[in-house]
Short mmCIF file of C-alpha atoms and ligand atoms in Angstrom, two decimals:
data_model
loop_
_atom_site.label_atom_id
_atom_site.label_comp_id
_atom_site.label_asym_id
_atom_site.label_seq_id
_atom_site.Cartn_x
_atom_site.Cartn_y
_atom_site.Cartn_z
CA MET H 1 -59.01 6.80 -29.71
CA LEU H 2 -59.70 6.35 -25.99
CA LYS H 3 -60.70 2.70 -26.29
CA GLY H 4 -58.67 0.58 -23.89
CA LYS H 5 -56.63 3.54 -22.64
CA HIS H 6 -55.70 3.61 -18.96
CA ILE H 7 -56.39 7.02 -17.47
CA ILE H 8 -55.54 8.14 -13.94
CA LEU H 9 -57.96 10.88 -12.95
CA GLY H 10 -56.62 13.03 -10.11
CA ILE H 11 -59.33 14.98 -8.28
CA THR H 12 -58.57 17.80 -5.83
CA GLY H 13 -60.53 20.00 -3.46
CA SER H 14 -62.37 22.40 -5.72
CA ILE H 15 -66.05 23.07 -6.23
CA ALA H 16 -65.47 21.91 -9.83
CA ALA H 17 -64.91 18.38 -8.46
CA TYR H 18 -68.53 17.55 -9.34
CA LYS H 19 -67.55 17.90 -13.01
CA ALA H 20 -65.08 15.03 -12.51
CA ALA H 21 -68.12 12.71 -12.44
CA TYR H 22 -68.97 13.81 -15.99
CA ILE H 23 -65.36 13.36 -17.05
CA ILE H 24 -65.36 9.77 -15.77
CA ARG H 25 -68.66 9.06 -17.50
CA GLY H 26 -67.40 10.51 -20.79
CA LEU H 27 -64.12 8.61 -20.65
CA VAL H 28 -65.77 5.31 -19.74
CA LYS H 29 -68.36 5.77 -22.51
CA LYS H 30 -65.51 6.07 -24.98
CA GLY H 31 -63.96 2.84 -23.76
CA ALA H 32 -61.26 4.12 -21.40
CA GLU H 33 -60.48 2.57 -18.04
CA VAL H 34 -60.39 5.18 -15.29
CA GLN H 35 -58.62 4.97 -11.94
CA VAL H 36 -59.50 7.82 -9.62
CA VAL H 37 -56.93 9.19 -7.18
CA ILE H 38 -58.42 11.84 -4.92
CA THR H 39 -56.83 14.19 -2.39
CA PRO H 40 -58.23 14.32 1.17
CA SER H 41 -59.87 17.70 0.48
CA GLY H 42 -61.25 16.42 -2.83
CA LYS H 43 -63.38 14.01 -0.78
CA GLU H 44 -65.02 17.01 0.93
CA PHE H 45 -66.47 18.00 -2.45
CA ILE H 46 -67.46 14.66 -4.01
CA THR H 47 -67.86 11.24 -2.45
CA PRO H 48 -65.65 8.29 -3.41
CA ILE H 49 -68.83 6.18 -3.72
CA THR H 50 -70.05 8.27 -6.66
CA LEU H 51 -66.63 8.10 -8.29
CA SER H 52 -66.11 4.37 -7.78
CA ALA H 53 -69.61 3.62 -9.07
CA LEU H 54 -68.97 5.62 -12.23
CA SER H 55 -65.45 4.31 -12.85
CA SER H 56 -66.17 0.71 -11.72
CA ASN H 57 -62.89 0.88 -9.80
CA PRO H 58 -62.17 1.52 -6.11
CA VAL H 59 -61.12 5.10 -5.49
CA ILE H 60 -57.61 5.60 -4.13
CA SER H 61 -56.93 8.35 -1.63
CA ASP H 62 -54.60 6.97 1.04
CA PHE H 63 -51.20 5.36 0.83
CA PHE H 64 -52.66 2.26 2.52
CA SER H 65 -56.09 0.67 2.32
CA ASN H 66 -58.09 1.45 5.48
CA ARG H 67 -59.80 -1.91 5.15
CA ASP H 68 -56.88 -4.36 5.08
CA GLY H 69 -53.74 -2.24 5.28
CA THR H 70 -52.49 -3.15 1.80
CA TRP H 71 -50.19 -0.64 0.16
CA HIS H 72 -51.51 1.34 -2.80
CA SER H 73 -48.55 1.34 -5.13
CA HIS H 74 -48.21 4.73 -6.79
CA VAL H 75 -45.32 3.25 -8.78
CA ASP H 76 -47.51 0.52 -10.30
CA LEU H 77 -50.22 3.08 -11.01
CA GLY H 78 -47.75 5.38 -12.72
CA LEU H 79 -46.61 2.52 -14.95
CA TRP H 80 -50.18 1.35 -15.68
CA ALA H 81 -51.31 4.76 -16.99
CA ASP H 82 -51.41 5.86 -20.63
CA ALA H 83 -52.21 9.35 -19.36
CA MET H 84 -52.81 11.17 -16.10
CA LEU H 85 -55.39 13.94 -15.92
CA VAL H 86 -55.67 16.20 -12.88
CA ALA H 87 -59.12 17.79 -13.07
CA PRO H 88 -59.94 19.89 -11.21
CA ALA H 89 -56.46 21.01 -10.20
CA THR H 90 -56.37 23.52 -7.34
CA ALA H 91 -53.65 26.14 -6.83
CA SER H 92 -52.40 24.05 -3.91
CA THR H 93 -52.05 20.81 -5.88
CA ILE H 94 -50.48 22.65 -8.82
CA GLY H 95 -47.95 24.13 -6.37
CA LYS H 96 -47.22 20.71 -4.88
CA MET H 97 -46.80 19.14 -8.32
CA ALA H 98 -44.48 21.93 -9.44
CA ASN H 99 -42.32 21.58 -6.33
CA GLY H 100 -42.42 17.85 -5.58
CA ILE H 101 -44.35 18.11 -2.31
CA ALA H 102 -45.51 14.50 -2.27
CA ASP H 103 -47.62 14.52 0.90
CA ASN H 104 -50.63 12.79 -0.62
CA MET H 105 -51.35 9.89 -2.94
CA LEU H 106 -52.17 12.15 -5.91
CA VAL H 107 -48.87 14.04 -5.98
CA THR H 108 -46.90 10.86 -5.23
CA THR H 109 -48.61 9.19 -8.19
CA TYR H 110 -47.84 12.25 -10.35
CA LEU H 111 -44.14 11.98 -9.48
CA SER H 112 -44.11 8.29 -10.41
CA CYS H 113 -46.07 8.74 -13.62
CA LYS H 114 -44.17 8.12 -16.84
CA ALA H 115 -47.21 8.83 -19.02
CA PRO H 116 -48.15 12.31 -20.31
CA VAL H 117 -49.88 14.52 -17.75
CA PHE H 118 -52.76 16.92 -18.34
CA VAL H 119 -53.73 19.56 -15.81
CA ALA H 120 -57.08 21.38 -15.79
CA PRO H 121 -56.85 24.23 -13.25
CA ALA H 122 -59.94 25.41 -11.38
CA MET H 123 -59.81 28.35 -8.99
CA ASP H 124 -60.83 31.92 -8.32
CA LEU H 125 -59.68 34.47 -10.89
CA ASP H 126 -57.22 36.22 -8.56
CA MET H 127 -55.69 32.94 -7.44
CA PHE H 128 -55.28 31.91 -11.07
CA ALA H 129 -53.74 35.25 -12.05
CA HIS H 130 -51.35 35.28 -9.05
CA PRO H 131 -47.68 35.10 -10.10
CA THR H 132 -47.17 32.05 -7.86
CA THR H 133 -49.83 30.07 -9.72
CA GLN H 134 -48.62 31.27 -13.08
CA GLN H 135 -45.01 30.39 -12.27
CA ASN H 136 -46.03 26.95 -11.01
CA LEU H 137 -48.03 26.34 -14.22
CA GLU H 138 -45.04 27.48 -16.27
CA ARG H 139 -42.91 25.00 -14.35
CA LEU H 140 -45.36 22.20 -15.11
CA ARG H 141 -45.28 23.19 -18.79
CA SER H 142 -41.49 23.07 -18.69
CA PHE H 143 -41.77 19.45 -17.46
CA GLY H 144 -43.79 18.70 -20.60
CA ASN H 145 -47.18 18.64 -18.85
CA GLN H 146 -50.10 20.02 -20.83
CA ILE H 147 -52.19 22.70 -19.15
CA ILE H 148 -55.83 22.74 -20.21
CA GLU H 149 -56.50 26.45 -19.79
CA PRO H 150 -59.50 27.37 -17.64
CA ALA H 151 -62.36 29.26 -19.23
CA THR H 152 -63.57 32.75 -18.40
CA GLY H 153 -66.99 32.94 -16.77
CA GLU H 154 -68.86 33.04 -13.49
CA LEU H 155 -66.94 31.46 -10.62
CA ALA H 156 -68.13 29.90 -7.36
CA SER H 157 -67.38 33.25 -5.68
CA HIS H 158 -69.86 34.87 -8.14
CA LEU H 159 -66.98 36.92 -9.48
CA VAL H 160 -66.52 36.74 -13.23
CA GLY H 161 -63.08 35.97 -14.66
CA LYS H 162 -60.63 33.32 -15.81
CA GLY H 163 -60.51 30.29 -13.54
CA ARG H 164 -63.51 28.07 -14.39
CA MET H 165 -62.33 24.57 -15.12
CA GLU H 166 -62.77 23.74 -18.80
CA GLU H 167 -65.95 21.77 -19.55
CA PRO H 168 -65.71 17.94 -19.32
CA ASP H 169 -66.41 17.35 -23.04
CA LYS H 170 -63.63 19.76 -24.01
CA ILE H 171 -61.19 18.10 -21.57
CA ILE H 172 -62.05 14.70 -23.05
CA ALA H 173 -61.54 16.14 -26.54
CA VAL H 174 -58.00 17.24 -25.54
CA LEU H 175 -57.18 13.65 -24.49
CA GLU H 176 -58.71 12.21 -27.65
CA ASP H 177 -56.78 14.66 -29.77
CA PHE H 178 -53.60 13.70 -27.92
CA PHE H 179 -54.05 9.97 -28.55
CA GLU H 180 -55.02 10.62 -32.17
CA ARG H 181 -51.89 12.68 -32.69
CA GLY H 182 -49.79 9.88 -31.21
CA THR H 183 -50.42 7.87 -34.38
CA LEU H 184 -49.76 10.65 -36.93
CA LEU H 185 -45.99 10.07 -37.20
CA LYS H 186 -45.89 6.65 -35.56
CA GLY H 187 -42.79 4.72 -36.61
CA ARG H 188 -41.36 7.74 -38.47
CA LYS H 189 -37.94 9.25 -37.99
CA VAL H 190 -37.56 12.99 -38.26
CA LEU H 191 -34.48 15.24 -38.31
CA ILE H 192 -34.93 18.78 -37.04
CA THR H 193 -32.43 21.64 -37.01
CA ALA H 194 -32.89 24.46 -34.52
CA GLY H 195 -31.32 27.60 -33.10
CA PRO H 196 -28.54 29.82 -34.40
CA THR H 197 -25.04 28.86 -35.42
CA TYR H 198 -21.96 30.52 -33.97
CA GLU H 199 -19.07 31.21 -36.30
CA LYS H 200 -15.76 31.72 -34.53
CA ILE H 201 -13.88 35.01 -34.83
CA ASP H 202 -11.29 34.18 -32.18
CA PRO H 203 -11.32 32.02 -29.01
CA VAL H 204 -13.74 34.40 -27.24
CA ARG H 205 -15.86 35.96 -30.01
CA PHE H 206 -18.26 34.72 -32.62
CA ILE H 207 -20.74 35.83 -35.29
CA GLY H 208 -24.23 34.71 -34.30
CA ASN H 209 -27.87 35.70 -34.65
CA TYR H 210 -30.98 36.23 -32.54
CA SER H 211 -32.54 32.78 -33.06
CA SER H 212 -33.73 31.34 -29.72
CA GLY H 213 -34.41 27.81 -30.97
CA LYS H 214 -37.99 27.96 -29.61
CA MET H 215 -39.67 27.07 -32.94
CA GLY H 216 -37.34 24.12 -33.59
CA PHE H 217 -37.70 22.79 -30.04
CA ALA H 218 -41.50 23.11 -30.25
CA LEU H 219 -41.34 21.14 -33.52
CA ALA H 220 -39.20 18.44 -31.94
CA GLU H 221 -41.69 18.03 -29.07
CA ALA H 222 -44.67 18.06 -31.47
CA CYS H 223 -43.09 15.39 -33.70
CA ALA H 224 -42.22 13.22 -30.69
CA VAL H 225 -45.73 13.57 -29.24
CA SER H 226 -47.03 12.51 -32.67
CA GLY H 227 -45.13 9.25 -32.39
CA ALA H 228 -41.87 10.06 -34.22
CA GLU H 229 -38.33 9.36 -33.19
CA VAL H 230 -36.60 12.73 -33.42
CA ALA H 231 -32.99 13.75 -33.94
CA LEU H 232 -32.70 17.40 -32.94
CA VAL H 233 -29.52 19.04 -34.20
CA THR H 234 -29.28 22.33 -32.39
CA GLY H 235 -26.99 25.30 -32.28
CA PRO H 236 -26.24 27.01 -28.94
CA VAL H 237 -29.55 27.70 -27.13
CA SER H 238 -30.68 27.77 -23.51
CA LEU H 239 -33.62 25.39 -24.00
CA GLN H 240 -34.24 21.89 -22.76
CA ILE H 241 -35.97 18.92 -24.33
CA HIS H 242 -38.56 16.91 -22.44
CA HIS H 243 -39.75 14.02 -24.56
CA PRO H 244 -37.78 10.76 -24.22
CA ASN H 245 -37.99 10.12 -28.00
CA ILE H 246 -35.89 13.18 -28.83
CA ARG H 247 -32.15 12.65 -29.33
CA ARG H 248 -30.37 15.96 -29.01
CA VAL H 249 -27.16 16.65 -30.94
CA ASP H 250 -25.46 19.88 -29.88
CA VAL H 251 -23.39 21.70 -32.47
CA GLU H 252 -21.90 25.17 -32.68
CA SER H 253 -21.04 26.15 -36.24
CA ALA H 254 -22.80 25.73 -39.58
CA ALA H 255 -20.08 23.29 -40.65
CA GLU H 256 -20.75 21.09 -37.59
CA MET H 257 -24.52 21.29 -38.18
CA HIS H 258 -24.00 20.38 -41.82
CA GLN H 259 -21.91 17.35 -40.95
CA ALA H 260 -24.41 16.10 -38.33
CA CYS H 261 -27.30 16.53 -40.81
CA GLN H 262 -25.49 14.71 -43.60
CA GLU H 263 -24.94 11.74 -41.29
CA ILE H 264 -28.51 11.63 -39.99
CA PHE H 265 -30.53 12.53 -43.12
CA PRO H 266 -30.16 9.16 -44.92
CA THR H 267 -31.75 7.44 -41.88
CA VAL H 268 -34.91 9.60 -41.61
CA ASP H 269 -38.29 9.90 -43.30
CA ALA H 270 -38.37 13.68 -43.05
CA ALA H 271 -36.29 16.70 -42.11
CA ILE H 272 -37.56 20.06 -40.88
CA LEU H 273 -34.87 22.70 -41.18
CA CYS H 274 -35.66 25.40 -38.73
CA ALA H 275 -32.16 26.59 -37.78
CA ALA H 276 -31.01 30.12 -38.55
CA VAL H 277 -27.75 29.04 -40.12
CA ALA H 278 -25.11 31.74 -40.55
CA ASP H 279 -24.57 32.34 -44.26
CA TYR H 280 -20.89 33.17 -43.79
CA ARG H 281 -17.99 32.15 -41.59
CA LEU H 282 -14.48 33.42 -41.09
CA ASP H 283 -11.99 32.07 -43.54
CA ASN H 284 -9.37 31.90 -40.86
CA PRO H 285 -10.46 32.46 -37.22
CA ALA H 286 -7.69 33.90 -35.01
CA LYS H 287 -5.97 31.34 -32.79
CA GLU H 288 -5.54 33.93 -30.05
CA LYS H 289 -7.76 36.72 -28.80
CA ILE H 290 -7.66 39.68 -31.19
CA LYS H 291 -6.29 42.71 -29.30
CA ARG H 292 -7.91 46.08 -29.89
CA GLU H 293 -4.63 47.92 -29.18
CA LYS H 294 -2.86 46.15 -32.02
CA SER H 295 -5.48 45.84 -34.72
CA GLY H 296 -6.77 49.33 -35.60
CA ASP H 297 -9.55 48.81 -38.19
CA LEU H 298 -10.56 45.19 -38.16
CA LEU H 299 -11.41 43.48 -41.42
CA LEU H 300 -12.96 40.04 -41.28
CA HIS H 301 -12.71 37.93 -44.39
CA LEU H 302 -15.89 35.86 -44.67
CA ILE H 303 -16.52 32.86 -46.90
CA PRO H 304 -19.92 31.25 -47.60
CA ASN H 305 -21.20 28.44 -45.38
CA PRO H 306 -22.75 25.34 -46.90
CA ASP H 307 -26.51 25.59 -47.48
CA ILE H 308 -27.63 22.59 -45.43
CA ALA H 309 -31.17 22.62 -46.84
CA ALA H 310 -29.95 22.73 -50.45
CA SER H 311 -27.39 19.99 -49.88
CA LEU H 312 -30.04 17.69 -48.33
CA GLY H 313 -32.41 18.64 -51.16
CA LYS H 314 -29.85 17.32 -53.64
CA VAL H 315 -29.64 13.86 -52.06
CA LYS H 316 -33.33 13.62 -51.04
CA LYS H 317 -34.98 10.33 -52.00
CA ASP H 318 -38.54 10.14 -53.38
CA ASN H 319 -39.91 8.81 -50.10
CA GLN H 320 -38.30 11.57 -47.99
CA VAL H 321 -39.94 14.87 -47.14
CA LEU H 322 -37.90 18.04 -46.74
CA VAL H 323 -39.35 21.10 -45.03
CA GLY H 324 -37.71 24.51 -44.80
CA PHE H 325 -38.38 27.88 -43.24
CA ALA H 326 -38.19 31.31 -44.81
CA LEU H 327 -37.94 34.45 -42.72
CA GLU H 328 -38.53 37.37 -45.06
CA THR H 329 -38.90 41.13 -44.85
CA ASN H 330 -40.27 41.91 -48.34
CA ASP H 331 -41.83 40.14 -51.37
CA GLU H 332 -42.33 37.30 -48.92
CA PHE H 333 -44.29 34.80 -51.02
CA GLN H 334 -42.11 35.18 -54.08
CA HIS H 335 -38.90 34.74 -52.10
CA ALA H 336 -40.28 31.75 -50.21
CA ALA H 337 -41.44 30.04 -53.42
CA GLU H 338 -38.02 30.58 -55.01
CA LYS H 339 -36.32 29.12 -51.95
CA MET H 340 -38.56 26.06 -52.00
CA GLU H 341 -37.64 25.46 -55.64
CA ARG H 342 -33.91 26.14 -55.24
CA LYS H 343 -33.56 23.88 -52.18
CA ASN H 344 -35.87 21.13 -53.50
CA LEU H 345 -38.22 21.39 -50.49
CA ASP H 346 -41.65 19.73 -50.28
CA PHE H 347 -43.07 22.67 -48.41
CA ILE H 348 -41.85 25.88 -46.84
CA VAL H 349 -43.01 27.70 -43.74
CA LEU H 350 -42.95 31.43 -44.26
CA ASN H 351 -42.84 34.03 -41.52
CA SER H 352 -42.46 37.71 -42.15
CA LEU H 353 -40.60 40.13 -39.91
CA ARG H 354 -43.31 42.64 -40.90
CA ASP H 355 -45.82 40.73 -38.72
CA THR H 356 -45.67 41.65 -35.03
CA GLY H 357 -45.33 38.57 -32.83
CA ALA H 358 -43.59 36.56 -35.56
CA GLY H 359 -39.97 35.49 -35.92
CA PHE H 360 -37.01 35.48 -33.56
CA ARG H 361 -37.17 35.18 -29.77
CA CYS H 362 -40.94 35.59 -29.29
CA ASN H 363 -43.20 32.81 -28.07
CA THR H 364 -45.65 33.30 -30.93
CA ASN H 365 -45.45 33.03 -34.68
CA LYS H 366 -47.63 33.85 -37.67
CA VAL H 367 -46.90 31.63 -40.64
CA SER H 368 -48.07 30.65 -44.08
CA ILE H 369 -47.36 27.21 -45.48
CA LEU H 370 -46.56 27.03 -49.20
CA MET H 371 -46.73 23.61 -50.82
CA LYS H 372 -44.76 22.42 -53.84
CA ASN H 373 -48.00 22.21 -55.85
CA GLY H 374 -48.69 25.91 -55.25
CA GLU H 375 -51.27 25.47 -52.46
CA ARG H 376 -51.01 28.01 -49.70
CA THR H 377 -52.46 28.13 -46.17
CA ASP H 378 -52.30 31.30 -44.07
CA TYR H 379 -52.51 30.77 -40.31
CA PRO H 380 -53.37 33.38 -37.65
CA LEU H 381 -50.92 34.41 -34.89
CA LYS H 382 -50.46 31.38 -32.61
CA SER H 383 -48.10 30.07 -29.94
CA LYS H 384 -45.03 28.37 -31.37
CA GLN H 385 -46.38 25.07 -29.97
CA GLU H 386 -49.59 25.48 -31.96
CA VAL H 387 -47.67 26.46 -35.08
CA ALA H 388 -45.56 23.33 -34.60
CA ASP H 389 -48.76 21.26 -34.43
CA ASP H 390 -49.96 22.76 -37.74
CA ILE H 391 -46.63 21.96 -39.42
CA VAL H 392 -46.63 18.40 -38.06
CA LYS H 393 -50.19 17.88 -39.37
CA GLN H 394 -49.04 18.91 -42.88
CA LEU H 395 -45.99 16.68 -42.63
CA GLY H 396 -48.07 13.74 -41.40
CA SER H 397 -50.59 14.08 -44.20
CA ILE H 398 -47.84 14.09 -46.86
CA LEU H 399 -46.02 11.10 -45.35
CA ASN H 400 -49.21 9.11 -44.79
CA ALA H 401 -50.49 9.83 -48.32
CA ARG H 402 -47.32 8.20 -49.68
CA ILE H 403 -47.82 4.78 -48.08
O1 LIG Y 1 -31.81 30.92 -47.67
P1 LIG Y 1 -32.39 31.07 -46.33
O2 LIG Y 1 -31.38 31.11 -45.22
O3 LIG Y 1 -33.40 32.14 -46.17
O4 LIG Y 1 -33.23 29.70 -46.19
C1 LIG Y 1 -33.86 29.37 -45.02
C2 LIG Y 1 -34.02 27.87 -44.92
O5 LIG Y 1 -32.83 27.20 -45.30
C3 LIG Y 1 -34.27 27.42 -43.52
O6 LIG Y 1 -35.02 26.23 -43.58
C4 LIG Y 1 -32.87 27.18 -43.00
O7 LIG Y 1 -32.85 26.32 -41.88
C5 LIG Y 1 -32.19 26.59 -44.20
N1 LIG Y 1 -30.75 26.90 -44.29
C6 LIG Y 1 -29.82 25.89 -44.19
N2 LIG Y 1 -28.47 26.15 -44.35
C7 LIG Y 1 -28.05 27.40 -44.59
C8 LIG Y 1 -28.98 28.45 -44.71
C9 LIG Y 1 -30.31 28.17 -44.55
O8 LIG Y 1 -30.21 24.75 -43.95
N3 LIG Y 1 -26.77 27.64 -44.73
#
């Protein structure tokens, strides 16, 4: 998977810099081409001679070559790369990356880099736990960068805690996994619905629900990272997309979501319906704000919304895959299996409100996947990103088995 890949390895001033030598060796052994960019303090920990010998490329540290004054183009480097890995990444470099402080070649290259970026922090446990570091890492995550979490163990300070840079073989495995995933849905088109729907009561009020859209957005990113072109039809949420291969379609009501899905579905290979669609809407929303003084008891007449999943299930072609979600509170497996049947889904992702850490608004989820043929996989509590990866793997294996 790493054969022929162009990797920029950013090295910063941490005692873990010696491990960068092993990372280069591992990457080169697997056929990757490595270009090292090192910060001035990184050179205090490991010599450029070691790094250039291992990578068979000159090491870049300055904006200009000291030898002949030629400019090192961070723009060209950013375009050349298939991935950028910053390992080890100090608190200082993470802070600079998170805030655009481009006072060295490494951060300048990071800002020019169009390829996916991986960051392997290495620092003392208290520095890692500090809110500044954690906020900066969160900011990098929000840019779509992948943080390779440090391990817990003995640190250079002899203190024991979380902050040890992950081992080189594990870091290389993360990159390999990334490039492998990039082929899973290559050339596929996927429709995803996410978030709640808002059903108008009057010009200022609506009926909504607690869905945050986090699961659907994580799915959109996971599908895009796996090589798919994604259409993300989302209700009102305060989330942002990062991957360039995601086309976002904002809708408000179930009727709008339904219409968008009907238009897009015939053009895709698969649809994952993650939205918490309101089951009912007002028959006749008020044109003007309803006044409390005038209305006394307020009766809202609700009529059923279209079931988007069921309507797509009706027109689904043999080569299309339809995936739904079921959020249940009781008799979970039975209800989910019935839903899968009724909506003509290929598989259904079940989460129960009885499980803590699952469902609306949280960053984690605990799901089971039920397949049409009766197979069932129960997963442990995971981040919504990891759950999205599990769902994408199932989707990829179904689509790829059909070729
Ligand atoms: O029937 P229930 O709402 O529990 O089904 C959940 C699944 O159906 C989810 O995949 C959800 O996105 C989808 N759904 C839909 N349109 C609706 C209701 C649910 O697409 N009106």
